[in-house]
């Protein structure tokens, strides 16, 4: 039986995002929650792949990004989230779709640092096959006040917007607005897929708890090979294409 329906596939292609509920069980979420904390607390040393997306020069990380956790823990590739999100990505985009890279993004408590409006495509090299999707999994409850995701429907169908870089090697940013966008609150274990060109952002975390998310990113196998041939593995400095 398909994990998602034909109607859901059609919605993703038209709107540029798709909510998928209860991808993980509570027991599976508990596994990822404990593992996530091991990364955040440096029990698993991810120093080479860790940065603050807020671009802040302060002592405290506001938006912690840890790239390619599966490079440090290869067993993650066989765990439920990677396997289930890959299966859905193949349904959304085709059987030649594979995992490109994964990452962890945490918004620390009471930091109020937004993730600015951007399109993921702005981070990537220009490729002849532009199929790409990211899966954003909630480890903690995600809602407006702690930084759930906002998406601008159908924005993936328009040309890539001009982007600039925030702060000290911080995230990329472009123009966007909540007024013509939708927010997607999530319970732990649920996720949302979005296309590479979908405009999105999240508010800062004004609560007393972390807002942890795990992300997997997918594209055609041939395009991943093209990236790697050009030295792109998503662990280097951020560069804008526009």
XYZ file of C-alpha atoms in Angstrom:
242
model
C 0.000 0.000 0.000
C 1.291 3.487 -0.824
C 2.449 5.563 2.130
C 0.862 8.648 0.550
C -2.008 8.969 -1.920
C -2.119 10.186 -5.508
C -4.009 13.216 -4.227
C -1.164 14.058 -1.861
C 1.385 13.743 -4.679
C -0.734 16.085 -6.829
C -1.006 18.575 -3.943
C 2.772 18.617 -3.484
C 3.406 19.229 -7.163
C 0.842 22.045 -7.291
C 1.429 23.771 -3.944
C 5.102 22.995 -3.306
C 4.678 21.471 0.157
C 2.943 18.504 1.805
C 2.092 17.700 5.425
C 2.487 14.021 6.383
C 1.214 13.048 9.825
C 2.639 10.455 12.211
C 5.573 9.258 10.136
C 7.227 8.088 13.346
C 5.781 6.345 16.390
C 6.273 7.810 19.897
C 8.924 5.160 20.570
C 10.795 6.129 17.406
C 10.573 9.826 18.302
C 12.081 9.025 21.706
C 15.063 7.361 19.992
C 15.693 10.425 17.815
C 15.176 12.805 20.725
C 17.921 11.137 22.777
C 20.234 10.946 19.769
C 19.585 14.605 18.942
C 20.602 15.669 22.442
C 23.837 13.710 22.069
C 24.665 15.877 19.056
C 23.639 19.135 20.737
C 25.602 18.359 23.903
C 28.710 17.354 21.909
C 28.594 13.800 23.184
C 28.843 13.075 19.462
C 31.521 15.431 18.140
C 30.098 17.281 15.127
C 32.360 20.321 15.442
C 33.392 20.238 11.776
C 29.772 20.307 10.617
C 28.254 22.647 13.192
C 27.350 26.338 12.776
C 24.886 29.003 13.908
C 22.423 29.855 11.141
C 21.537 33.118 12.875
C 24.925 34.515 11.894
C 25.412 35.724 15.461
C 28.885 36.361 16.874
C 27.604 35.709 20.402
C 28.619 32.896 22.748
C 25.221 31.163 22.637
C 24.101 29.415 19.470
C 20.659 30.661 18.506
C 19.927 28.400 15.523
C 22.208 25.379 15.664
C 22.740 23.608 12.357
C 24.567 20.281 12.272
C 25.157 19.002 8.760
C 25.331 15.354 7.634
C 24.707 13.586 10.968
C 24.538 10.307 9.044
C 28.200 10.783 8.077
C 29.024 10.603 11.787
C 26.458 7.869 12.460
C 25.983 5.811 9.256
C 23.420 3.585 10.992
C 20.976 6.491 10.732
C 20.555 5.655 7.056
C 18.816 2.406 8.012
C 16.670 3.933 10.743
C 12.938 4.675 10.253
C 13.096 8.405 9.447
C 15.619 8.119 6.620
C 13.920 5.041 5.207
C 10.362 6.396 5.407
C 11.182 9.875 4.127
C 13.080 8.347 1.180
C 10.084 6.190 0.334
C 7.785 9.218 0.332
C 10.277 11.286 -1.674
C 10.340 8.594 -4.347
C 6.535 8.685 -4.504
C 6.596 12.460 -4.841
C 9.335 12.734 -7.460
C 10.241 9.345 -8.973
C 12.102 6.088 -8.380
C 15.488 7.637 -9.256
C 15.333 9.850 -6.156
C 17.966 9.298 -3.458
C 19.119 10.947 -0.233
C 21.405 13.882 -0.994
C 22.186 14.987 2.573
C 20.673 15.317 6.044
C 20.936 17.831 8.875
C 19.724 18.871 12.316
C 18.406 22.377 13.030
C 17.586 23.468 16.577
C 16.204 26.797 17.777
C 17.411 27.364 21.316
C 14.958 28.599 24.006
C 14.177 32.316 24.258
C 16.486 33.298 21.396
C 13.836 34.805 19.090
C 16.069 34.426 16.025
C 14.041 33.986 12.856
C 15.041 31.727 9.999
C 14.683 34.259 7.185
C 12.603 33.774 4.069
C 14.563 31.765 1.514
C 14.420 29.077 -1.152
C 16.703 26.079 -0.709
C 17.591 26.216 -4.394
C 19.590 29.387 -3.682
C 22.129 27.254 -1.785
C 22.632 24.751 -4.590
C 24.402 24.671 -7.941
C 22.221 25.009 -11.027
C 21.327 21.552 -12.341
C 19.509 20.397 -15.495
C 17.096 18.244 -13.467
C 15.641 20.506 -10.788
C 13.597 17.918 -8.889
C 14.425 18.296 -5.191
C 12.591 18.075 -1.880
C 13.331 18.454 1.803
C 11.564 16.622 4.607
C 11.296 18.589 7.887
C 10.555 16.297 10.849
C 9.437 17.665 14.219
C 11.226 16.160 17.225
C 9.495 18.643 19.543
C 6.030 20.185 19.097
C 6.448 22.929 16.480
C 4.107 25.935 16.523
C 4.208 29.653 15.735
C 5.858 30.797 18.963
C 8.799 28.392 18.777
C 9.389 28.442 15.038
C 7.190 26.109 13.015
C 7.571 26.350 9.241
C 5.729 28.797 6.974
C 5.392 28.135 3.228
C 4.321 30.320 0.314
C 2.078 28.106 -1.869
C 3.041 27.735 -5.536
C 6.234 29.768 -5.063
C 8.256 26.852 -6.487
C 6.592 27.510 -9.831
C 8.172 30.977 -10.160
C 11.797 31.975 -10.907
C 14.318 31.915 -8.059
C 14.305 35.145 -6.066
C 17.462 37.221 -5.359
C 19.136 36.122 -2.106
C 21.701 37.707 0.219
C 23.568 36.364 3.256
C 22.715 37.252 6.843
C 25.267 38.132 9.505
C 28.558 36.283 9.865
C 28.172 33.437 7.358
C 24.557 33.068 8.438
C 21.562 31.809 6.492
C 20.545 33.118 3.081
C 17.551 35.452 2.865
C 15.139 36.935 0.356
C 11.815 38.773 0.364
C 8.738 36.937 1.701
C 5.621 37.496 3.790
C 3.367 35.625 6.188
C 0.371 37.332 4.586
C 0.373 35.101 1.518
C 1.784 32.039 3.270
C 0.591 29.180 5.484
C 2.070 27.964 8.766
C 2.333 24.247 9.480
C 2.271 23.354 13.204
C 3.542 19.824 13.811
C 3.392 17.262 16.561
C 6.538 15.179 17.223
C 6.845 12.441 14.619
C 4.984 14.336 11.893
C 6.733 16.028 8.993
C 6.320 18.352 6.041
C 7.943 18.024 2.620
C 8.720 21.060 0.500
C 10.150 21.503 -2.986
C 13.569 23.053 -3.508
C 12.065 26.234 -4.891
C 9.365 26.678 -2.255
C 9.694 29.942 -0.343
C 9.700 29.332 3.426
C 10.748 30.705 6.808
C 10.106 30.362 10.535
C 9.701 32.762 13.444
C 12.109 32.806 16.370
C 11.748 30.638 19.447
C 10.226 32.679 22.281
C 9.461 29.655 24.487
C 11.444 27.998 27.291
C 12.127 24.819 25.324
C 14.171 23.771 22.309
C 12.585 23.454 18.901
C 14.425 20.513 17.368
C 13.981 19.392 13.774
C 15.657 16.725 11.655
C 15.806 17.218 7.892
C 16.471 14.890 4.972
C 17.042 16.254 1.462
C 16.434 14.386 -1.778
C 17.140 14.724 -5.503
C 17.768 12.446 -8.514
C 20.728 10.078 -8.227
C 22.292 11.517 -11.400
C 22.124 15.056 -10.001
C 23.776 13.972 -6.741
C 26.590 12.458 -8.821
C 26.861 15.753 -10.740
C 27.140 17.687 -7.450
C 29.832 15.426 -6.054
C 31.800 15.603 -9.312
C 31.904 19.377 -8.799
C 32.988 19.038 -5.177
C 29.606 19.825 -3.606
C 28.709 17.771 -0.513
C 26.743 20.444 1.432
C 29.288 20.718 4.229
C 31.185 23.803 3.042
C 30.573 27.545 3.227
C 27.276 28.979 2.062
C 27.369 30.680 -1.320
C 24.567 32.434 -3.158
C 23.800 31.790 -6.803
C 21.982 35.114 -7.184
